[in-house]
Amino acid sequence: MTDTLVPWDDVLAAYDPALGLEVHVELNTHTKMFCGCPAVFGGEPNTQVCPTCLGLPGAMPVVNGKAVESAIRIGLALNCEIAEWCRFARKNYFYPDMPKNFQTSQYDEPICFEGWIDVEVEGETFRVEIERAHMEEDTGKSLHVGGATGRIHGADYSLVDYNRAGIPLIEIVTKPIMGAGAKAPAVARAYVSQLRDLILALGVSEARMDQGNLRADVNLSLAPKGTGGLGTRTETKNVNSFRSVERAVRYEMQRHAAVLDAGGAIFQETRHWHEDTGVTTAGRAKSDADDYRYFPEPDLVPVAPSREWVEELRGTLPENPVERRARLQSDWGYTDLEMRDVVASGVLVPIEETVAAGASPQAARKWWSSELARRANDAGVDVVDLGVSPAQVAAVQALVDAGTVNDKLARQVFDGLIAGEGTPEEIVAARGLAVVSDDGALGAAVDAAIAANPDVADKIRDGKVAAAGALIGAVMKEMRGQADAARVRELVLEKLT
Ligand SMILES: [Zn+2]
């Protein structure tokens, strides 16, 4: 069944959107939240498990101090209050990938609450208020085998891998974000993107959306325009790229409007996002909190971080994001427009790393903000998931600076990098991309161009040096763009003047 969608402008004319974002961040601690099992990505299924994370009877959990530290640092970076005393709670529900029959989480006593972060969208600043950031554990992973979709419907059988069960998570929940109007999809994207930058700067997670260590759930509701109310929301789960966050918000706004326009009601439910088709489909009816029968976890002592420790951790925070952007803009000499573009494309961190790897800020911006952002957009992925690293971009630019390739040939080096053909140097060699600056080869091509264009040659002989461009162009074409253009120009002028 295909959803009816209302044209975008009609949605905006009739409704105000309210957004809410829940982002799960998988921490990069060495061990899991409540046991000593390694908390690393990958590994043979069910090899990183113990009685505690398998939920075997009698196993006793112990809180990972490093995870608490990371939670507090995230909270402080989000301008949150840090609880003086808080507890874990059991969130009771059955799911095959959660062997205890409950998830150890926090309920009415989160470790961090009442914060905010300013995000910038097209030069406008939106303050996103943070309701809470709490600690919990990840679940295992179910793998449904035999069906076409990878979902349980139509599968022959299912497998469960508990390696991920018990990995520390921080769930960051915003308050409803109102007033974004037409910018709601962009605000959602900017929030997740800028939150990721902050998490990376804190060093508390790898924050790879494609590997699921940063996952966003997108809540959306519409209210009739100007009423200031909140409509019934839907929650689109596990949206796994910045671009998809933006698309999912836009899709849900258009879908909600169609249901409401037709006099229907929105059901409070979770929805699945389909990356390939760009649509959402109904999941399960969303449980209210009381269905989970939360109660305080009796096997764990409360967490009571001392104020001295909190202040000590405050001292370890990275620069605040707004000041950081201002400093980088000034260091790099970018215009306001260039900087806005960089932030919007989500390439601030890659550019910073590319500059650290030796490229000039202008070169780093040129590749990330135009070339690679365009390719990512064409491929429908986030630029950080394209498969090109900052170090590789710096290496390509070093080849440009050394005159080995020009910008045009460098684009072919990026083709090779995305295709996984090796290092930039290997790709230049394998694809024969190096610029020719050898006078023998260039001289022959220049002679051929002069012979083929006698009128142009005469003009240059008569002193019209500007006409040399036509001959240089002919040589470049003949040599498939691989001639050293500056040297060709010198040879043309040497031969004709
Ligand atoms: Zn374990």
CSV table of C-alpha atoms and ligand atoms in Angstrom, one decimal:
chain,number,residue,atom,x,y,z
A,1,MET,CA,0.0,0.0,0.0
A,2,THR,CA,1.3,3.4,-0.9
A,3,ASP,CA,0.8,6.3,1.4
A,4,THR,CA,-1.0,9.4,0.2
A,5,LEU,CA,1.3,12.4,0.6
A,6,VAL,CA,0.3,16.1,0.7
A,7,PRO,CA,2.4,18.5,-1.4
A,8,TRP,CA,5.1,20.1,0.8
A,9,ASP,CA,3.8,23.7,0.5
A,10,ASP,CA,0.3,22.6,1.4
A,11,VAL,CA,1.6,20.9,4.6
A,12,LEU,CA,3.3,24.1,5.7
A,13,ALA,CA,0.3,26.2,4.9
A,14,ALA,CA,-2.0,24.1,7.2
A,15,TYR,CA,0.2,22.6,9.9
A,16,ASP,CA,3.0,23.3,12.4
A,17,PRO,CA,5.4,20.4,12.9
A,18,ALA,CA,6.8,19.3,16.3
A,19,LEU,CA,10.0,17.2,16.2
A,20,GLY,CA,11.5,15.1,18.9
A,21,LEU,CA,14.7,13.2,18.5
A,22,GLU,CA,16.0,10.2,20.5
A,23,VAL,CA,19.6,9.4,19.8
A,24,HIS,CA,21.3,6.3,21.1
A,25,VAL,CA,25.1,6.5,21.4
A,26,GLU,CA,27.1,3.3,21.9
A,27,LEU,CA,30.0,4.2,24.1
A,28,ASN,CA,33.5,3.1,23.2
A,29,THR,CA,34.4,1.7,26.6
A,30,HIS,CA,36.6,-1.4,26.7
A,31,THR,CA,34.1,-3.4,28.5
A,32,LYS,CA,30.3,-3.7,28.7
A,33,MET,CA,28.0,-1.7,30.9
A,34,PHE,CA,27.6,-4.3,33.7
A,35,CYS,CA,30.2,-7.0,33.1
A,36,GLY,CA,33.8,-7.4,32.0
A,37,CYS,CA,33.1,-8.7,28.5
A,38,PRO,CA,34.8,-6.8,25.7
A,39,ALA,CA,32.6,-4.2,24.1
A,40,VAL,CA,34.1,-4.3,20.6
A,41,PHE,CA,32.4,-4.3,17.2
A,42,GLY,CA,32.2,-7.5,15.2
A,43,GLY,CA,33.6,-10.8,16.5
A,44,GLU,CA,32.2,-14.3,15.9
A,45,PRO,CA,28.6,-14.4,17.2
A,46,ASN,CA,28.2,-15.2,20.9
A,47,THR,CA,31.9,-15.1,21.7
A,48,GLN,CA,31.8,-11.9,23.8
A,49,VAL,CA,29.3,-13.0,26.4
A,50,CYS,CA,29.2,-14.1,30.1
A,51,PRO,CA,26.5,-15.1,32.6
A,52,THR,CA,25.8,-11.5,33.4
A,53,CYS,CA,25.1,-10.2,29.8
A,54,LEU,CA,23.3,-13.5,29.0
A,55,GLY,CA,21.0,-12.9,32.0
A,56,LEU,CA,21.7,-16.2,33.6
A,57,PRO,CA,20.1,-16.8,37.0
A,58,GLY,CA,22.2,-15.5,39.9
A,59,ALA,CA,24.6,-13.4,37.8
A,60,MET,CA,25.3,-10.0,39.5
A,61,PRO,CA,25.9,-6.8,37.4
A,62,VAL,CA,28.4,-4.1,38.4
A,63,VAL,CA,28.3,-0.6,36.9
A,64,ASN,CA,31.1,0.3,34.5
A,65,GLY,CA,32.7,3.5,36.0
A,66,LYS,CA,34.1,4.6,32.6
A,67,ALA,CA,30.6,4.5,31.1
A,68,VAL,CA,29.3,6.7,34.0
A,69,GLU,CA,32.1,9.1,33.3
A,70,SER,CA,31.3,9.3,29.6
A,71,ALA,CA,27.6,9.8,30.4
A,72,ILE,CA,28.4,12.8,32.7
A,73,ARG,CA,30.8,14.3,30.1
A,74,ILE,CA,28.1,14.0,27.4
A,75,GLY,CA,25.6,15.6,29.8
A,76,LEU,CA,27.9,18.5,30.6
A,77,ALA,CA,28.7,19.1,26.9
A,78,LEU,CA,24.9,19.3,26.4
A,79,ASN,CA,24.6,21.9,29.2
A,80,CYS,CA,22.6,19.4,31.4
A,81,GLU,CA,22.2,19.2,35.1
A,82,ILE,CA,24.0,16.1,36.5
A,83,ALA,CA,22.0,14.2,39.1
A,84,GLU,CA,23.5,14.0,42.6
A,85,TRP,CA,21.9,10.6,43.0
A,86,CYS,CA,20.2,8.4,40.5
A,87,ARG,CA,19.3,4.8,40.0
A,88,PHE,CA,19.0,2.2,37.3
A,89,ALA,CA,15.6,0.7,36.5
A,90,ARG,CA,14.3,-2.5,34.9
A,91,LYS,CA,12.3,-1.9,31.8
A,92,ASN,CA,10.4,-5.1,31.4
A,93,TYR,CA,9.6,-6.6,28.1
A,94,PHE,CA,10.3,-9.8,26.3
A,95,TYR,CA,12.4,-9.9,23.1
A,96,PRO,CA,14.6,-12.7,22.0
A,97,ASP,CA,17.6,-10.5,21.8
A,98,MET,CA,17.2,-9.5,25.4
A,99,PRO,CA,17.8,-12.6,27.4
A,100,LYS,CA,17.0,-11.1,30.9
A,101,ASN,CA,13.5,-10.3,30.0
A,102,PHE,CA,14.2,-6.7,31.0
A,103,GLN,CA,16.6,-4.0,29.8
A,104,THR,CA,18.6,-2.3,32.5
A,105,SER,CA,17.9,1.4,31.9
A,106,GLN,CA,17.1,4.6,33.7
A,107,TYR,CA,13.5,5.8,34.1
A,108,ASP,CA,12.5,8.7,36.3
A,109,GLU,CA,16.0,9.3,37.6
A,110,PRO,CA,18.3,9.9,34.6
A,111,ILE,CA,21.9,10.9,35.2
A,112,CYS,CA,21.6,14.0,33.0
A,113,PHE,CA,18.6,16.3,32.5
A,114,GLU,CA,17.5,19.7,31.4
A,115,GLY,CA,20.1,20.7,28.9
A,116,TRP,CA,20.3,22.4,25.5
A,117,ILE,CA,22.4,22.6,22.3
A,118,ASP,CA,22.4,25.3,19.7
A,119,VAL,CA,22.3,24.0,16.1
A,120,GLU,CA,22.9,26.1,13.1
A,121,VAL,CA,20.7,25.7,10.0
A,122,GLU,CA,21.3,28.0,7.0
A,123,GLY,CA,22.7,30.7,9.1
A,124,GLU,CA,19.9,30.6,11.7
A,125,THR,CA,20.4,29.2,15.2
A,126,PHE,CA,17.9,26.9,16.8
A,127,ARG,CA,18.1,26.0,20.4
A,128,VAL,CA,17.3,22.3,20.9
A,129,GLU,CA,16.3,21.6,24.5
A,130,ILE,CA,17.5,18.3,25.9
A,131,GLU,CA,15.0,16.6,28.3
A,132,ARG,CA,17.4,13.9,29.5
A,133,ALA,CA,20.4,11.8,28.7
A,134,HIS,CA,20.3,8.4,30.5
A,135,MET,CA,22.4,5.3,30.7
A,136,GLU,CA,21.3,1.9,29.5
A,137,GLU,CA,22.5,-1.3,27.9
A,138,ASP,CA,22.2,-2.4,24.3
A,139,THR,CA,20.3,-5.5,23.3
A,140,GLY,CA,21.7,-8.4,21.2
A,141,LYS,CA,21.0,-8.7,17.6
A,142,SER,CA,18.4,-10.9,15.8
A,143,LEU,CA,19.2,-12.1,12.3
A,144,HIS,CA,16.2,-13.3,10.3
A,145,VAL,CA,17.3,-15.8,7.6
A,146,GLY,CA,15.5,-16.9,4.5
A,147,GLY,CA,13.2,-14.0,3.8
A,148,ALA,CA,13.6,-11.4,1.1
A,149,THR,CA,13.5,-8.4,3.4
A,150,GLY,CA,15.6,-9.4,6.4
A,151,ARG,CA,12.6,-8.9,8.6
A,152,ILE,CA,11.0,-11.7,10.6
A,153,HIS,CA,8.0,-11.9,8.3
A,154,GLY,CA,8.8,-14.5,5.6
A,155,ALA,CA,12.0,-15.7,7.3
A,156,ASP,CA,12.7,-19.4,7.6
A,157,TYR,CA,14.4,-19.1,11.0
A,158,SER,CA,16.1,-16.5,13.2
A,159,LEU,CA,19.5,-16.4,14.9
A,160,VAL,CA,20.5,-14.3,17.9
A,161,ASP,CA,23.9,-12.9,18.6
A,162,TYR,CA,24.5,-11.6,22.1
A,163,ASN,CA,27.8,-9.9,21.6
A,164,ARG,CA,26.1,-6.5,21.6
A,165,ALA,CA,24.0,-7.3,24.6
A,166,GLY,CA,25.1,-5.1,27.5
A,167,ILE,CA,27.2,-2.6,25.5
A,168,PRO,CA,26.8,0.8,27.2
A,169,LEU,CA,24.4,3.2,25.6
A,170,ILE,CA,23.5,6.7,26.3
A,171,GLU,CA,20.1,7.7,25.1
A,172,ILE,CA,19.7,11.5,24.5
A,173,VAL,CA,16.1,12.7,24.3
A,174,THR,CA,15.1,16.2,23.2
A,175,LYS,CA,12.1,18.1,24.3
A,176,PRO,CA,9.6,18.8,21.5
A,177,ILE,CA,11.2,21.1,19.0
A,178,MET,CA,8.6,23.6,17.9
A,179,GLY,CA,8.7,26.5,15.4
A,180,ALA,CA,11.0,25.0,12.9
A,181,GLY,CA,8.3,25.0,10.2
A,182,ALA,CA,9.7,24.4,6.7
A,183,LYS,CA,13.2,23.9,8.3
A,184,ALA,CA,12.1,21.0,10.5
A,185,PRO,CA,13.7,18.3,8.3
A,186,ALA,CA,17.0,20.4,8.1
A,187,VAL,CA,16.9,21.1,11.9
A,188,ALA,CA,16.6,17.4,12.6
A,189,ARG,CA,19.5,16.6,10.3
A,190,ALA,CA,21.6,19.4,11.7
A,191,TYR,CA,20.9,18.3,15.3
A,192,VAL,CA,22.0,14.7,14.7
A,193,SER,CA,25.0,15.9,12.7
A,194,GLN,CA,26.2,18.4,15.2
A,195,LEU,CA,25.5,16.0,18.1
A,196,ARG,CA,27.7,13.5,16.3
A,197,ASP,CA,30.5,16.1,16.0
A,198,LEU,CA,30.2,16.8,19.8
A,199,ILE,CA,30.3,13.0,20.6
A,200,LEU,CA,33.4,12.7,18.4
A,201,ALA,CA,35.1,15.7,20.0
A,202,LEU,CA,34.4,14.1,23.4
A,203,GLY,CA,36.0,10.9,22.2
A,204,VAL,CA,33.3,8.7,23.9
A,205,SER,CA,32.1,6.8,20.9
A,206,GLU,CA,33.1,6.0,17.3
A,207,ALA,CA,29.6,7.4,16.4
A,208,ARG,CA,29.4,5.6,13.1
A,209,MET,CA,25.8,5.7,12.0
A,210,ASP,CA,26.4,3.1,9.3
A,211,GLN,CA,27.6,0.6,12.0
A,212,GLY,CA,24.8,1.5,14.3
A,213,ASN,CA,26.8,3.1,17.1
A,214,LEU,CA,24.8,6.2,16.7
A,215,ARG,CA,21.1,5.6,16.0
A,216,ALA,CA,18.3,8.1,15.7
A,217,ASP,CA,14.6,7.7,16.3
A,218,VAL,CA,12.6,10.5,14.8
A,219,ASN,CA,9.4,11.6,16.5
A,220,LEU,CA,7.0,13.8,14.6
A,221,SER,CA,3.6,15.3,15.0
A,222,LEU,CA,1.6,18.0,13.3
A,223,ALA,CA,-0.8,20.5,14.8
A,224,PRO,CA,-3.2,22.8,13.0
A,225,LYS,CA,-1.2,25.9,12.1
A,226,GLY,CA,-1.1,28.6,14.8
A,227,THR,CA,-2.7,26.6,17.6
A,228,GLY,CA,0.6,25.9,19.4
A,229,GLY,CA,-0.6,22.4,20.4
A,230,LEU,CA,1.0,19.0,20.0
A,231,GLY,CA,-0.6,16.4,17.7
A,232,THR,CA,-0.3,12.6,18.1
A,233,ARG,CA,3.2,11.6,17.2
A,234,THR,CA,4.8,8.7,15.4
A,235,GLU,CA,8.3,7.4,16.1
A,236,THR,CA,10.4,6.3,13.1
A,237,LYS,CA,13.0,4.0,14.5
A,238,ASN,CA,16.7,3.5,13.8
A,239,VAL,CA,17.2,6.0,11.0
A,240,ASN,CA,20.8,5.4,10.0
A,241,SER,CA,22.2,8.4,8.2
A,242,PHE,CA,21.9,12.2,8.5
A,243,ARG,CA,20.3,12.3,5.0
A,244,SER,CA,17.7,9.8,6.0
A,245,VAL,CA,16.8,11.7,9.2
A,246,GLU,CA,16.0,14.7,7.0
A,247,ARG,CA,14.0,12.6,4.5
A,248,ALA,CA,12.1,10.7,7.2
A,249,VAL,CA,10.9,14.0,8.8
A,250,ARG,CA,9.8,15.3,5.5
A,251,TYR,CA,8.0,12.1,4.6
A,252,GLU,CA,6.2,11.8,7.9
A,253,MET,CA,5.1,15.5,7.7
A,254,GLN,CA,3.6,14.9,4.2
A,255,ARG,CA,2.0,11.6,5.3
A,256,HIS,CA,0.5,12.9,8.6
A,257,ALA,CA,-1.0,15.9,6.7
A,258,ALA,CA,-2.7,13.5,4.3
A,259,VAL,CA,-4.2,11.5,7.1
A,260,LEU,CA,-5.4,14.6,9.0
A,261,ASP,CA,-6.7,16.3,5.8
A,262,ALA,CA,-8.9,13.3,5.1
A,263,GLY,CA,-10.4,13.5,8.6
A,264,GLY,CA,-8.4,10.5,9.9
A,265,ALA,CA,-6.4,10.1,13.1
A,266,ILE,CA,-2.7,9.5,13.5
A,267,PHE,CA,-2.0,6.4,15.7
A,268,GLN,CA,0.8,6.6,18.2
A,269,GLU,CA,3.1,3.9,16.8
A,270,THR,CA,6.6,3.1,15.8
A,271,ARG,CA,7.5,3.1,12.1
A,272,HIS,CA,10.2,1.6,10.0
A,273,TRP,CA,12.3,3.7,7.7
A,274,HIS,CA,13.0,2.2,4.3
A,275,GLU,CA,16.2,3.6,2.9
A,276,ASP,CA,15.8,2.2,-0.6
A,277,THR,CA,12.3,3.5,-1.2
A,278,GLY,CA,12.3,6.5,1.1
A,279,VAL,CA,9.1,5.7,2.8
A,280,THR,CA,8.0,4.7,6.4
A,281,THR,CA,5.7,1.7,7.2
A,282,ALA,CA,3.8,0.9,10.4
A,283,GLY,CA,5.6,-1.0,13.1
A,284,ARG,CA,4.0,-1.7,16.4
A,285,ALA,CA,1.6,0.3,18.5
A,286,LYS,CA,3.8,2.4,20.8
A,287,SER,CA,3.6,1.2,24.4
A,288,ASP,CA,3.1,3.8,27.1
A,289,ALA,CA,5.7,3.8,29.8
A,290,ASP,CA,3.5,2.0,32.3
A,291,ASP,CA,3.3,-1.1,30.0
A,292,TYR,CA,7.0,-1.6,30.8
A,293,ARG,CA,6.4,-1.9,34.5
A,294,TYR,CA,9.6,0.0,35.4
A,295,PHE,CA,10.9,-0.5,38.9
A,296,PRO,CA,14.3,0.3,40.5
A,297,GLU,CA,17.0,-2.2,39.7
A,298,PRO,CA,17.7,-4.0,43.0
A,299,ASP,CA,21.0,-5.6,42.0
A,300,LEU,CA,22.8,-2.3,41.4
A,301,VAL,CA,23.8,0.4,43.9
A,302,PRO,CA,22.7,4.0,43.0
A,303,VAL,CA,25.0,6.2,41.1
A,304,ALA,CA,25.9,9.3,43.2
A,305,PRO,CA,28.7,11.3,41.4
A,306,SER,CA,30.4,13.8,43.7
A,307,ARG,CA,30.3,17.4,42.8
A,308,GLU,CA,34.1,17.4,42.8
A,309,TRP,CA,34.2,14.7,40.2
A,310,VAL,CA,31.6,16.4,38.0
A,311,GLU,CA,33.6,19.6,38.1
A,312,GLU,CA,36.8,17.7,37.3
A,313,LEU,CA,35.0,16.2,34.3
A,314,ARG,CA,33.8,19.6,33.3
A,315,GLY,CA,37.4,20.6,33.0
A,316,THR,CA,38.0,17.8,30.4
A,317,LEU,CA,35.3,19.1,28.0
A,318,PRO,CA,36.2,20.0,24.5
A,319,GLU,CA,35.7,23.5,23.2
A,320,ASN,CA,32.1,24.5,23.0
A,321,PRO,CA,30.8,23.8,19.4
A,322,VAL,CA,29.8,27.4,18.6
A,323,GLU,CA,33.2,28.8,19.7
A,324,ARG,CA,34.9,25.9,17.9
A,325,ARG,CA,33.2,26.7,14.6
A,326,ALA,CA,34.1,30.4,15.0
A,327,ARG,CA,37.8,29.5,15.7
A,328,LEU,CA,38.0,27.1,12.8
A,329,GLN,CA,36.4,29.6,10.5
A,330,SER,CA,39.0,32.2,11.5
A,331,ASP,CA,41.9,29.8,11.3
A,332,TRP,CA,40.9,28.5,7.9
A,333,GLY,CA,39.9,31.9,6.5
A,334,TYR,CA,36.5,30.7,5.2
A,335,THR,CA,33.7,33.1,4.4
A,336,ASP,CA,30.5,32.9,6.4
A,337,LEU,CA,28.8,31.2,3.4
A,338,GLU,CA,31.7,28.7,3.0
A,339,MET,CA,31.5,27.8,6.7
A,340,ARG,CA,27.7,27.4,6.6
A,341,ASP,CA,28.1,25.1,3.7
A,342,VAL,CA,30.7,23.0,5.4
A,343,VAL,CA,28.6,22.7,8.6
A,344,ALA,CA,25.5,21.8,6.5
A,345,SER,CA,27.3,19.2,4.6
A,346,GLY,CA,28.5,17.5,7.8
A,347,VAL,CA,32.2,17.8,6.8
A,348,LEU,CA,33.6,20.0,9.5
A,349,VAL,CA,35.4,17.1,11.3
A,350,PRO,CA,36.7,15.5,8.1
A,351,ILE,CA,38.1,18.9,7.0
A,352,GLU,CA,39.7,19.4,10.3
A,353,GLU,CA,41.4,16.0,10.1
A,354,THR,CA,42.4,16.6,6.4
A,355,VAL,CA,44.0,19.9,7.4
A,356,ALA,CA,45.8,18.1,10.3
A,357,ALA,CA,47.1,15.6,7.7
A,358,GLY,CA,48.8,18.4,5.8
A,359,ALA,CA,46.3,19.8,3.3
A,360,SER,CA,45.5,23.5,3.1
A,361,PRO,CA,42.1,24.5,4.4
A,362,GLN,CA,41.0,25.7,1.0
A,363,ALA,CA,42.0,22.4,-0.7
A,364,ALA,CA,40.3,20.4,2.1
A,365,ARG,CA,37.1,22.4,1.7
A,366,LYS,CA,37.2,22.0,-2.1
A,367,TRP,CA,37.3,18.2,-2.0
A,368,TRP,CA,35.0,17.6,1.0
A,369,SER,CA,32.4,20.3,0.5
A,370,SER,CA,32.0,20.1,-3.3
A,371,GLU,CA,33.5,17.0,-4.8
A,372,LEU,CA,32.9,14.4,-2.1
A,373,ALA,CA,29.6,15.9,-0.8
A,374,ARG,CA,28.2,15.8,-4.4
A,375,ARG,CA,29.3,12.2,-4.9
A,376,ALA,CA,27.8,11.2,-1.5
A,377,ASN,CA,24.5,12.9,-2.5
A,378,ASP,CA,24.5,11.1,-5.8
A,379,ALA,CA,25.1,7.8,-4.1
A,380,GLY,CA,22.5,8.5,-1.4
A,381,VAL,CA,24.9,8.1,1.5
A,382,ASP,CA,26.5,10.4,4.1
A,383,VAL,CA,29.8,11.8,3.0
A,384,VAL,CA,31.6,10.2,6.0
A,385,ASP,CA,30.3,6.8,4.7
A,386,LEU,CA,31.7,7.2,1.2
A,387,GLY,CA,34.8,5.3,2.0
A,388,VAL,CA,37.3,8.1,1.6
A,389,SER,CA,39.4,9.0,4.7
A,390,PRO,CA,40.7,12.5,5.6
A,391,ALA,CA,44.3,11.1,5.3
A,392,GLN,CA,43.5,9.9,1.7
A,393,VAL,CA,42.1,13.3,0.8
A,394,ALA,CA,45.3,14.9,2.1
A,395,ALA,CA,47.4,12.4,0.1
A,396,VAL,CA,45.5,13.3,-3.1
A,397,GLN,CA,46.0,17.0,-2.5
A,398,ALA,CA,49.7,16.3,-1.9
A,399,LEU,CA,49.8,14.7,-5.4
A,400,VAL,CA,48.2,17.8,-6.8
A,401,ASP,CA,50.6,20.1,-5.0
A,402,ALA,CA,53.5,18.1,-6.3
A,403,GLY,CA,52.2,18.4,-9.9
A,404,THR,CA,51.8,14.6,-10.2
A,405,VAL,CA,48.1,15.1,-11.0
A,406,ASN,CA,45.9,18.1,-11.6
A,407,ASP,CA,42.4,18.6,-10.1
A,408,LYS,CA,40.7,16.9,-13.0
A,409,LEU,CA,42.9,13.8,-12.7
A,410,ALA,CA,42.5,13.9,-9.0
A,411,ARG,CA,38.8,13.3,-9.5
A,412,GLN,CA,39.7,10.0,-11.1
A,413,VAL,CA,41.9,9.2,-8.1
A,414,PHE,CA,38.8,9.6,-6.0
A,415,ASP,CA,36.9,7.2,-8.3
A,416,GLY,CA,39.6,4.7,-7.6
A,417,LEU,CA,39.6,5.3,-3.8
A,418,ILE,CA,35.8,4.8,-3.7
A,419,ALA,CA,36.2,1.6,-5.7
A,420,GLY,CA,38.8,0.4,-3.2
A,421,GLU,CA,41.7,0.3,-5.7
A,422,GLY,CA,44.4,1.1,-3.2
A,423,THR,CA,46.3,4.2,-2.1
A,424,PRO,CA,46.2,7.4,-4.1
A,425,GLU,CA,49.8,6.6,-5.4
A,426,GLU,CA,48.8,3.1,-6.4
A,427,ILE,CA,45.7,4.4,-8.2
A,428,VAL,CA,47.7,7.0,-10.1
A,429,ALA,CA,50.2,4.3,-11.2
A,430,ALA,CA,47.6,1.6,-12.0
A,431,ARG,CA,45.3,4.0,-13.9
A,432,GLY,CA,48.2,5.9,-15.6
A,433,LEU,CA,46.9,9.2,-14.3
A,434,ALA,CA,50.2,11.1,-13.8
A,435,VAL,CA,50.6,14.5,-15.5
A,436,VAL,CA,53.1,14.4,-18.4
A,437,SER,CA,55.7,17.2,-18.0
A,438,ASP,CA,58.4,15.6,-20.0
A,439,ASP,CA,59.5,18.0,-22.8
A,440,GLY,CA,59.9,15.3,-25.4
A,441,ALA,CA,56.3,14.1,-25.3
A,442,LEU,CA,54.9,17.6,-24.7
A,443,GLY,CA,57.0,19.1,-27.5
A,444,ALA,CA,55.7,16.6,-30.1
A,445,ALA,CA,52.1,17.3,-29.0
A,446,VAL,CA,52.7,21.0,-29.3
A,447,ASP,CA,54.2,20.7,-32.8
A,448,ALA,CA,51.2,18.6,-33.8
A,449,ALA,CA,48.8,21.2,-32.4
A,450,ILE,CA,50.7,24.0,-34.3
A,451,ALA,CA,50.6,22.1,-37.5
A,452,ALA,CA,46.8,21.4,-37.1
A,453,ASN,CA,46.0,25.1,-36.3
A,454,PRO,CA,48.1,27.3,-38.6
A,455,ASP,CA,45.8,30.3,-38.2
A,456,VAL,CA,46.1,30.3,-34.4
A,457,ALA,CA,49.9,29.9,-34.7
A,458,ASP,CA,50.0,32.9,-37.0
A,459,LYS,CA,48.1,35.0,-34.6
A,460,ILE,CA,50.5,34.2,-31.8
A,461,ARG,CA,53.5,34.9,-34.1
A,462,ASP,CA,51.8,38.3,-34.7
A,463,GLY,CA,51.9,38.9,-30.9
A,464,LYS,CA,48.4,37.8,-29.9
A,465,VAL,CA,49.7,35.8,-27.0
A,466,ALA,CA,46.1,35.3,-25.7
A,467,ALA,CA,45.4,33.0,-28.6
A,468,ALA,CA,47.8,30.4,-27.0
A,469,GLY,CA,44.8,29.1,-25.0
A,470,ALA,CA,43.4,27.4,-28.1
A,471,LEU,CA,46.7,25.5,-28.7
A,472,ILE,CA,47.0,24.6,-25.0
A,473,GLY,CA,43.5,23.3,-25.2
A,474,ALA,CA,44.3,21.2,-28.2
A,475,VAL,CA,47.3,19.6,-26.5
A,476,MET,CA,45.3,18.9,-23.3
A,477,LYS,CA,42.6,17.2,-25.4
A,478,GLU,CA,45.1,15.2,-27.3
A,479,MET,CA,46.8,14.1,-24.0
A,480,ARG,CA,43.5,13.3,-22.3
A,481,GLY,CA,44.0,16.1,-19.8
A,482,GLN,CA,47.3,14.7,-18.5
A,483,ALA,CA,49.6,17.4,-19.9
A,484,ASP,CA,51.3,19.9,-17.5
A,485,ALA,CA,49.4,22.9,-18.8
A,486,ALA,CA,51.9,25.5,-17.5
A,487,ARG,CA,54.8,23.7,-19.3
A,488,VAL,CA,52.7,23.4,-22.5
A,489,ARG,CA,52.1,27.1,-22.5
A,490,GLU,CA,55.8,27.8,-22.1
A,491,LEU,CA,56.6,25.5,-25.0
A,492,VAL,CA,54.0,27.1,-27.3
A,493,LEU,CA,55.4,30.5,-26.6
A,494,GLU,CA,59.0,29.3,-27.0
A,495,LYS,CA,58.2,27.9,-30.4
A,496,LEU,CA,56.1,30.8,-31.8
A,497,THR,CA,57.6,34.0,-30.3
B,1,ZN,ZN,29.2,-10.2,29.8
